[in-house]
XYZ file of C-alpha atoms in Angstrom:
358
model
C 0.000 0.000 0.000
C 1.109 3.563 -0.640
C 2.314 5.711 2.253
C 2.873 8.974 0.353
C 3.241 10.553 -3.076
C 4.859 13.654 -4.565
C 3.640 15.131 -7.858
C 5.800 17.554 -9.841
C 4.789 19.254 -13.087
C 2.087 16.622 -13.396
C -1.215 17.806 -14.878
C -2.677 20.386 -12.458
C 0.070 19.917 -9.859
C 3.132 22.135 -9.747
C 4.688 20.436 -6.713
C 2.402 18.788 -4.182
C 2.857 15.980 -1.661
C 0.275 13.813 0.110
C 0.455 11.235 2.882
C -1.980 8.320 2.966
C -3.583 6.088 5.538
C -3.597 2.311 5.229
C -7.404 2.158 5.179
C -9.837 4.427 3.364
C -8.499 7.692 1.972
C -11.242 10.178 1.105
C -10.045 12.609 -1.569
C -12.321 15.628 -1.297
C -12.534 18.876 -3.223
C -14.681 20.872 -5.636
C -14.989 19.922 -9.279
C -11.811 20.569 -11.313
C -9.581 20.511 -8.225
C -7.412 17.572 -9.294
C -9.061 14.657 -7.459
C -9.121 12.332 -10.463
C -5.602 13.441 -11.369
C -4.418 12.165 -7.984
C -6.095 8.774 -8.541
C -4.536 8.651 -12.002
C -1.083 9.305 -10.508
C -1.537 6.349 -8.129
C -2.595 4.193 -11.070
C 0.491 5.249 -13.042
C 2.740 4.553 -10.052
C 1.189 1.081 -9.805
C 1.035 -0.030 -13.445
C 3.188 2.458 -15.347
C 0.429 3.856 -17.555
C -2.582 6.134 -17.395
C -6.127 4.808 -17.664
C -7.329 7.806 -19.661
C -4.586 9.752 -21.445
C -1.456 9.714 -23.561
C 1.866 10.282 -21.804
C 2.220 13.737 -23.368
C -1.037 14.839 -21.709
C 0.349 14.082 -18.234
C 2.888 16.907 -18.385
C 1.743 20.244 -16.950
C 1.145 22.995 -19.478
C 4.338 24.915 -20.179
C 6.616 22.200 -18.805
C 8.790 19.676 -20.649
C 8.640 17.004 -17.940
C 6.547 15.489 -15.166
C 7.510 13.333 -12.208
C 5.622 11.067 -9.795
C 7.413 9.788 -6.668
C 5.502 7.220 -4.622
C 6.481 5.109 -1.621
C 4.800 2.137 -0.005
C 4.991 0.379 3.323
C 7.496 -2.194 2.028
C 10.100 0.592 1.656
C 9.462 0.372 -2.064
C 10.400 3.645 -3.740
C 9.001 4.167 -7.232
C 9.578 7.109 -9.529
C 7.906 7.729 -12.875
C 9.428 10.350 -15.169
C 7.725 11.622 -18.333
C 10.039 13.732 -20.479
C 9.445 15.590 -23.731
C 12.376 15.011 -26.079
C 13.775 17.600 -28.533
C 11.902 15.967 -31.433
C 8.603 16.373 -29.575
C 8.210 12.691 -28.692
C 7.461 11.726 -25.093
C 9.836 9.420 -23.233
C 8.902 7.614 -20.026
C 11.208 5.904 -17.553
C 10.833 4.268 -14.160
C 13.127 3.986 -11.151
C 12.075 1.310 -8.644
C 14.324 0.886 -5.604
C 17.180 2.556 -7.497
C 16.742 0.237 -10.486
C 16.131 2.094 -13.752
C 13.546 0.556 -16.112
C 12.386 1.573 -19.579
C 8.994 -0.056 -18.995
C 6.936 -1.319 -16.075
C 6.943 -5.107 -16.161
C 4.339 -7.315 -14.405
C 7.077 -8.208 -11.922
C 7.330 -4.588 -10.800
C 3.629 -3.669 -10.995
C 1.389 -3.203 -7.974
C -2.109 -4.744 -8.320
C -4.771 -2.057 -8.516
C -8.487 -1.987 -9.274
C -10.104 1.140 -10.675
C -13.712 2.257 -10.907
C -14.375 5.498 -12.752
C -17.534 6.923 -14.387
C -16.519 5.993 -17.939
C -16.807 2.345 -16.926
C -20.590 2.774 -17.172
C -20.117 2.369 -20.938
C -19.072 -1.225 -20.272
C -22.708 -2.321 -20.430
C -24.047 0.193 -22.949
C -21.016 0.462 -25.236
C -19.787 -1.743 -28.041
C -18.642 -5.363 -27.487
C -15.062 -4.106 -27.822
C -15.308 -2.451 -24.398
C -16.373 -5.708 -22.761
C -13.732 -7.784 -24.548
C -11.057 -5.299 -23.505
C -12.262 -5.322 -19.897
C -12.110 -9.102 -19.615
C -8.859 -9.478 -21.582
C -7.128 -6.745 -19.562
C -8.150 -8.532 -16.357
C -6.978 -11.905 -17.682
C -3.644 -10.397 -18.664
C -3.104 -9.477 -15.018
C -4.220 -12.759 -13.454
C -3.285 -15.473 -15.978
C 0.419 -16.010 -16.578
C 1.211 -15.805 -20.285
C -2.181 -14.458 -21.361
C -0.671 -11.199 -22.568
C 1.679 -13.118 -24.849
C -1.220 -15.173 -26.254
C -3.217 -11.981 -26.819
C -0.374 -10.325 -28.722
C 0.200 -13.468 -30.801
C -3.472 -13.576 -31.761
C -3.357 -9.944 -32.882
C -0.267 -10.635 -34.983
C -1.844 -13.652 -36.706
C -5.105 -11.777 -37.248
C -3.242 -8.855 -38.805
C -1.389 -11.187 -41.167
C -4.584 -12.959 -42.207
C -6.313 -9.620 -42.846
C -3.361 -8.495 -44.975
C -3.734 -11.635 -47.123
C -7.483 -11.057 -47.399
C -6.989 -7.500 -48.619
C -4.484 -8.779 -51.182
C -6.933 -11.538 -52.288
C -4.321 -14.250 -51.641
C -6.778 -17.052 -50.913
C -4.205 -19.763 -51.613
C -2.114 -18.642 -48.610
C -4.897 -18.534 -46.026
C -5.047 -22.124 -44.775
C -1.910 -22.022 -42.608
C -3.082 -18.777 -41.009
C -6.562 -20.219 -40.462
C -4.973 -23.073 -38.516
C -2.831 -20.755 -36.386
C -5.714 -18.352 -35.736
C -7.972 -21.176 -34.594
C -5.261 -22.633 -32.336
C -4.407 -19.374 -30.583
C -8.038 -18.223 -30.627
C -8.998 -21.382 -28.748
C -6.568 -20.481 -25.949
C -8.175 -17.046 -25.612
C -11.694 -18.492 -25.654
C -10.802 -21.076 -23.023
C -9.523 -18.480 -20.542
C -12.490 -16.184 -21.157
C -14.837 -19.108 -20.574
C -13.072 -20.286 -17.414
C -13.014 -16.862 -15.778
C -16.546 -15.798 -16.702
C -17.655 -18.995 -14.969
C -15.503 -18.131 -11.947
C -16.925 -14.602 -11.831
C -20.441 -16.055 -12.046
C -19.841 -18.136 -8.936
C -19.622 -14.895 -6.928
C -21.533 -12.352 -9.002
C -25.120 -13.025 -7.985
C -24.540 -13.288 -4.245
C -22.197 -10.301 -4.176
C -24.651 -8.125 -6.115
C -27.519 -9.035 -3.801
C -25.406 -8.135 -0.752
C -24.510 -4.703 -2.124
C -27.933 -3.961 -3.615
C -29.745 -5.311 -0.538
C -31.847 -7.344 -2.958
C -32.747 -10.917 -2.138
C -34.151 -11.954 -5.504
C -32.270 -10.168 -8.305
C -30.451 -12.552 -10.638
C -27.210 -11.301 -12.221
C -25.126 -13.349 -14.612
C -22.216 -12.784 -16.996
C -22.173 -14.866 -20.174
C -19.374 -15.311 -22.700
C -20.907 -15.390 -26.192
C -18.381 -17.192 -28.381
C -18.283 -17.150 -32.181
C -18.741 -20.877 -32.529
C -21.720 -21.328 -30.232
C -19.743 -23.924 -28.270
C -21.209 -25.301 -25.080
C -18.119 -27.493 -24.909
C -15.267 -24.984 -25.101
C -12.798 -27.773 -25.888
C -14.362 -27.918 -29.377
C -13.819 -24.200 -30.015
C -10.602 -24.518 -32.059
C -12.017 -27.193 -34.387
C -15.228 -25.265 -34.946
C -13.433 -21.954 -35.469
C -11.212 -23.493 -38.153
C -14.300 -24.782 -39.955
C -15.979 -21.371 -39.691
C -12.890 -19.565 -41.030
C -12.953 -21.848 -44.061
C -16.714 -21.451 -44.559
C -16.509 -17.649 -44.264
C -13.468 -17.298 -46.499
C -15.340 -15.858 -49.491
C -17.131 -13.312 -47.298
C -13.838 -12.401 -45.613
C -12.129 -11.943 -48.997
C -14.931 -9.667 -50.143
C -14.820 -7.548 -46.966
C -11.055 -7.627 -46.521
C -11.113 -8.654 -42.869
C -11.768 -11.662 -40.618
C -15.414 -11.826 -39.571
C -15.256 -14.600 -36.935
C -13.033 -15.296 -33.950
C -12.370 -14.010 -30.408
C -11.986 -10.441 -31.735
C -15.689 -10.458 -32.745
C -17.177 -11.932 -29.581
C -19.082 -10.433 -26.681
C -19.598 -10.735 -22.950
C -23.216 -10.132 -21.948
C -24.407 -9.268 -18.448
C -27.995 -10.267 -17.746
C -30.305 -8.766 -15.134
C -33.192 -11.052 -14.169
C -32.528 -13.000 -17.377
C -32.711 -9.900 -19.610
C -29.901 -7.743 -20.901
C -28.789 -5.446 -18.073
C -28.171 -2.613 -20.537
C -31.841 -2.753 -21.535
C -33.629 -3.050 -18.198
C -31.315 -1.993 -15.358
C -31.440 1.566 -14.019
C -28.320 3.732 -13.897
C -27.962 3.037 -10.180
C -28.369 -0.706 -10.732
C -25.777 -0.642 -13.521
C -23.354 1.174 -11.239
C -23.969 -1.480 -8.582
C -23.330 -4.276 -11.101
C -20.032 -2.683 -12.099
C -18.985 -2.196 -8.488
C -19.785 -5.852 -7.867
C -17.512 -6.829 -10.755
C -14.770 -4.621 -9.336
C -14.996 -6.224 -5.901
C -14.693 -9.657 -7.516
C -11.743 -8.285 -9.506
C -10.094 -7.367 -6.183
C -10.296 -10.973 -5.036
C -9.091 -12.448 -8.333
C -6.071 -10.136 -8.373
C -5.285 -10.859 -4.735
C -5.396 -14.608 -5.380
C -3.175 -14.262 -8.465
C -0.587 -11.944 -6.896
C -0.730 -12.974 -3.223
C -1.026 -9.268 -2.502
C -4.018 -7.081 -1.682
C -4.767 -4.682 -4.555
C -5.259 -0.977 -4.059
C -8.832 0.154 -4.784
C -9.388 3.456 -6.624
C -12.983 4.723 -6.700
C -13.681 7.907 -8.646
C -17.026 9.558 -7.846
C -18.498 6.226 -6.794
C -20.979 7.399 -4.147
C -22.878 9.951 -6.209
C -25.583 7.589 -7.500
C -25.797 5.032 -4.701
C -28.422 5.224 -1.984
C -27.490 4.950 1.686
C -27.944 1.197 2.027
C -25.802 0.471 -1.058
C -23.091 2.818 0.162
C -23.044 0.989 3.480
C -22.938 -2.410 1.792
C -20.085 -1.303 -0.448
C -18.012 -0.151 2.520
C -18.434 -3.533 4.198
C -16.652 -5.170 1.257
C -13.645 -2.848 0.980
C -12.527 -2.386 4.580
C -9.627 -4.800 4.106
C -8.039 -2.837 1.247
C -6.273 0.481 0.986
C -8.919 2.498 -0.818
C -9.039 5.959 -2.383
C -12.474 7.526 -2.887
C -12.997 10.889 -4.584
C -15.954 13.060 -3.662
C -17.105 16.669 -3.637
C -18.886 16.088 -0.319
C -16.860 14.301 2.354
C -19.836 14.031 4.707
C -21.647 11.411 2.604
C -18.531 9.220 2.641
C -17.091 9.789 6.117
C -20.229 8.533 7.877
C -19.522 5.068 6.456
C -15.893 4.995 7.626
C -16.015 6.366 11.144
C -13.376 3.951 12.450
C -10.591 4.229 9.919
C -10.286 6.942 7.305
C -8.064 9.828 6.248
C -9.234 13.039 4.560
C -7.124 14.362 1.690
C -8.103 17.844 0.553
C -7.678 18.877 -3.085
C -8.277 22.607 -3.399
C -6.284 23.480 -6.493
C -8.365 24.777 -9.380
C -7.369 23.714 -12.859
C -6.414 26.533 -15.180
């Protein structure tokens, strides 16, 4: 967990330092005071990248560099430097316990779970959002999944290049490879949606204080496989059957890159029937399950970052949420500390952000 952070030339911060508690940290301030920027800095210190911006956008206006220095209770010192080079490109480097790194590797990352308002598009947005959410999670909890994901993209790109060039005679070998690697992706998606489902319904009902609501997450695969072990064989057959269509369109129309993850609410699509508050509760439920999956995978409690999470939850749901995060170092942004503090009377720290963005 983080004990303190110093932000220099970073977004709205000229040079500011903050100390943190090991429980709930309530980041309070008016709109445009830098609350989300602080959460973003913690995310960058943990994973080496922003969740919402390019590196060049992290540097304060008028400056050529930005720096984030963060420390945690394991005497782990981590510095992130973002530097604008003479050619205008942005260079990023990390120093972790005096070791200089050009990129943040999984070995050096700190597990973190983020909830921010844009995540509401997870249910209403395109299937790409849902695939990215699940694949990003799998990359952090399944050893080697990132490599499989990159390999699939490379094979897919090569197959699409051949399709655009109308080289049908060269497609078979790439069909085989795409189906083999695609099957590995489908298998992990299937396994972990089932694992999430084992907790999803009960966790949602605890937070929502609802004894009857049924929530389920379903992986909709291209091949319609109930037996996921048959996915590779069926995908290869579908790639061959769709070859003429793919040649005409110039891209691959079936495979893991075209699939979806659907969340149902009382056996109907949550995006169609759930209210905004219910959707927010569903997403928070997923994030709490994500905390546990990451902790199991890393043998380390993740840090929980919650941006404007309380604004659309009623009192009972706020209370239920707090009961599930007391064991994690948590950062909650709010414009009104009173609605948050009452749920954390025993262990919380107030962090005031007063700086107005220019």
